[in-house]
PDB file of C-alpha atoms in Angstrom:
ATOM      1  CA  UNK A   1      -2.246  20.171 -64.498  1.00 75.00           C
ATOM      2  CA  UNK A   2      -1.894  16.805 -64.179  1.00 91.00           C
ATOM      3  CA  UNK A   3      -0.707  15.292 -60.744  1.00 96.00           C
ATOM      4  CA  UNK A   4       1.518  12.499 -59.738  1.00 97.00           C
ATOM      5  CA  UNK A   5      -0.088   9.605 -58.184  1.00 97.00           C
ATOM      6  CA  UNK A   6       2.260   7.570 -55.367  1.00 98.00           C
ATOM      7  CA  UNK A   7       0.522   4.583 -54.061  1.00 98.00           C
ATOM      8  CA  UNK A   8       2.333   4.248 -50.892  1.00 98.00           C
ATOM      9  CA  UNK A   9       3.597   0.714 -49.487  1.00 98.00           C
ATOM     10  CA  UNK A  10       1.016   0.603 -46.718  1.00 95.00           C
ATOM     11  CA  UNK A  11      -1.906   0.812 -49.418  1.00 97.00           C
ATOM     12  CA  UNK A  12      -0.330  -1.770 -51.710  1.00 98.00           C
ATOM     13  CA  UNK A  13      -0.474  -4.061 -48.699  1.00 96.00           C
ATOM     14  CA  UNK A  14      -4.032  -3.184 -47.928  1.00 95.00           C
ATOM     15  CA  UNK A  15      -4.959  -3.830 -51.625  1.00 97.00           C
ATOM     16  CA  UNK A  16      -3.028  -7.382 -51.468  1.00 97.00           C
ATOM     17  CA  UNK A  17      -5.163  -8.019 -48.563  1.00 95.00           C
ATOM     18  CA  UNK A  18      -8.290  -7.188 -50.056  1.00 96.00           C
ATOM     19  CA  UNK A  19      -7.266  -9.134 -53.253  1.00 97.00           C
ATOM     20  CA  UNK A  20      -6.433 -12.019 -51.137  1.00 97.00           C
ATOM     21  CA  UNK A  21      -9.976 -11.974 -49.348  1.00 95.00           C
ATOM     22  CA  UNK A  22     -11.551 -11.815 -52.725  1.00 96.00           C
ATOM     23  CA  UNK A  23      -9.625 -14.997 -54.111  1.00 97.00           C
ATOM     24  CA  UNK A  24     -10.529 -17.119 -51.082  1.00 97.00           C
ATOM     25  CA  UNK A  25     -14.602 -15.704 -50.774  1.00 95.00           C
ATOM     26  CA  UNK A  26     -14.982 -15.679 -54.602  1.00 96.00           C
ATOM     27  CA  UNK A  27     -12.200 -16.395 -57.198  1.00 96.00           C
ATOM     28  CA  UNK A  28      -8.940 -14.740 -58.716  1.00 96.00           C
ATOM     29  CA  UNK A  29     -11.295 -13.335 -61.694  1.00 97.00           C
ATOM     30  CA  UNK A  30     -13.527 -11.275 -58.931  1.00 96.00           C
ATOM     31  CA  UNK A  31     -10.419 -10.136 -57.088  1.00 97.00           C
ATOM     32  CA  UNK A  32      -8.826  -8.773 -60.102  1.00 97.00           C
ATOM     33  CA  UNK A  33     -11.925  -6.827 -61.130  1.00 97.00           C
ATOM     34  CA  UNK A  34     -12.288  -5.625 -57.735  1.00 96.00           C
ATOM     35  CA  UNK A  35      -8.384  -4.051 -57.415  1.00 97.00           C
ATOM     36  CA  UNK A  36      -8.456  -3.059 -61.199  1.00 97.00           C
ATOM     37  CA  UNK A  37     -11.591  -0.683 -60.154  1.00 97.00           C
ATOM     38  CA  UNK A  38      -9.826   0.545 -56.876  1.00 97.00           C
ATOM     39  CA  UNK A  39      -6.716   1.201 -58.896  1.00 97.00           C
ATOM     40  CA  UNK A  40      -8.665   2.895 -61.674  1.00 97.00           C
ATOM     41  CA  UNK A  41     -10.215   5.230 -59.348  1.00 97.00           C
ATOM     42  CA  UNK A  42      -6.942   6.090 -57.541  1.00 97.00           C
ATOM     43  CA  UNK A  43      -5.895   6.838 -61.410  1.00 96.00           C
ATOM     44  CA  UNK A  44      -8.278   9.637 -61.866  1.00 96.00           C
ATOM     45  CA  UNK A  45      -6.689  11.746 -58.802  1.00 97.00           C
ATOM     46  CA  UNK A  46      -4.311  12.553 -61.386  1.00 96.00           C
ATOM     47  CA  UNK A  47      -6.316  14.924 -63.235  1.00 96.00           C
ATOM     48  CA  UNK A  48      -8.700  15.533 -60.229  1.00 95.00           C
ATOM     49  CA  UNK A  49      -6.760  15.462 -57.012  1.00 95.00           C
ATOM     50  CA  UNK A  50      -9.794  17.583 -55.370  1.00 91.00           C
ATOM     51  CA  UNK A  51     -12.401  15.472 -56.318  1.00 92.00           C
ATOM     52  CA  UNK A  52     -12.469  13.233 -53.090  1.00 94.00           C
ATOM     53  CA  UNK A  53     -14.440  14.096 -50.013  1.00 95.00           C
ATOM     54  CA  UNK A  54     -13.670  14.571 -46.527  1.00 94.00           C
ATOM     55  CA  UNK A  55     -13.133  11.634 -44.330  1.00 90.00           C
ATOM     56  CA  UNK A  56     -15.700  10.603 -41.783  1.00 87.00           C
ATOM     57  CA  UNK A  57     -12.929  11.530 -39.340  1.00 87.00           C
ATOM     58  CA  UNK A  58     -11.968  14.731 -38.006  1.00 90.00           C
ATOM     59  CA  UNK A  59      -8.271  14.021 -36.881  1.00 89.00           C
ATOM     60  CA  UNK A  60      -7.676  13.006 -40.691  1.00 91.00           C
ATOM     61  CA  UNK A  61      -9.557  15.924 -42.211  1.00 93.00           C
ATOM     62  CA  UNK A  62      -7.504  18.587 -40.143  1.00 94.00           C
ATOM     63  CA  UNK A  63      -4.302  17.106 -41.447  1.00 93.00           C
ATOM     64  CA  UNK A  64      -5.608  17.388 -45.159  1.00 94.00           C
ATOM     65  CA  UNK A  65      -6.240  13.733 -45.689  1.00 95.00           C
ATOM     66  CA  UNK A  66      -9.261  13.076 -48.262  1.00 96.00           C
ATOM     67  CA  UNK A  67     -10.766   9.851 -49.498  1.00 95.00           C
ATOM     68  CA  UNK A  68     -12.438   8.682 -52.778  1.00 96.00           C
ATOM     69  CA  UNK A  69     -14.935   5.682 -52.585  1.00 94.00           C
ATOM     70  CA  UNK A  70     -14.504   2.691 -55.024  1.00 92.00           C
ATOM     71  CA  UNK A  71     -17.851   1.175 -54.486  1.00 90.00           C
ATOM     72  CA  UNK A  72     -16.980  -0.875 -51.302  1.00 93.00           C
ATOM     73  CA  UNK A  73     -13.710   0.460 -50.587  1.00 95.00           C
ATOM     74  CA  UNK A  74     -12.018   3.963 -49.939  1.00 95.00           C
ATOM     75  CA  UNK A  75      -8.911   5.235 -50.747  1.00 96.00           C
ATOM     76  CA  UNK A  76      -7.531   7.630 -48.263  1.00 96.00           C
ATOM     77  CA  UNK A  77      -4.940  10.145 -49.595  1.00 97.00           C
ATOM     78  CA  UNK A  78      -3.342  13.624 -49.233  1.00 97.00           C
ATOM     79  CA  UNK A  79      -2.354  16.195 -51.830  1.00 97.00           C
ATOM     80  CA  UNK A  80       1.351  17.565 -51.209  1.00 96.00           C
ATOM     81  CA  UNK A  81       2.301  19.929 -53.573  1.00 93.00           C
ATOM     82  CA  UNK A  82       2.090  18.240 -56.766  1.00 94.00           C
ATOM     83  CA  UNK A  83       2.020  14.604 -55.663  1.00 97.00           C
ATOM     84  CA  UNK A  84      -1.137  12.535 -54.556  1.00 98.00           C
ATOM     85  CA  UNK A  85      -0.246  10.452 -51.703  1.00 98.00           C
ATOM     86  CA  UNK A  86      -2.499   7.274 -50.950  1.00 98.00           C
ATOM     87  CA  UNK A  87      -1.993   6.082 -47.635  1.00 96.00           C
ATOM     88  CA  UNK A  88      -4.401   3.150 -47.168  1.00 95.00           C
ATOM     89  CA  UNK A  89      -7.265   1.389 -48.995  1.00 96.00           C
ATOM     90  CA  UNK A  90      -9.672  -0.026 -46.667  1.00 93.00           C
ATOM     91  CA  UNK A  91     -13.421  -1.449 -46.670  1.00 90.00           C
ATOM     92  CA  UNK A  92     -15.647   1.427 -46.350  1.00 85.00           C
ATOM     93  CA  UNK A  93     -16.780   0.177 -42.776  1.00 84.00           C
ATOM     94  CA  UNK A  94     -13.250   0.311 -41.212  1.00 77.00           C
ATOM     95  CA  UNK A  95     -12.689   2.808 -38.782  1.00 74.00           C
ATOM     96  CA  UNK A  96     -10.158   5.162 -40.899  1.00 73.00           C
ATOM     97  CA  UNK A  97      -8.389   6.681 -38.105  1.00 72.00           C
ATOM     98  CA  UNK A  98      -6.955   2.946 -36.855  1.00 77.00           C
ATOM     99  CA  UNK A  99      -5.353   2.171 -40.057  1.00 77.00           C
ATOM    100  CA  UNK A 100      -2.888   5.179 -39.148  1.00 77.00           C
ATOM    101  CA  UNK A 101      -2.000   3.553 -35.935  1.00 70.00           C
ATOM    102  CA  UNK A 102      -1.192  -0.012 -36.841  1.00 59.00           C
TER     103      UNK A 102
END
């Protein structure tokens, strides 16, 4: 069964910050490749919503959050009924829990 994927405004904002970083550090083409890879990984959640793994944070795991790894980034999401909600996109070095308190 195909799930609907909804990228929440907080995740779109995260993605924009990632793109801005890559534009400043490298170029627009690199930024586009990175964001496309992240979005392609998230899109796979339509078919495979359980393909993500537990987060490194117990607080998030207890609340049903999962993550998918997109090379150097992670997308944190939760499945509610037939919809995958993507809450944040971050560098793999980020403390995931802090994203939920900003």
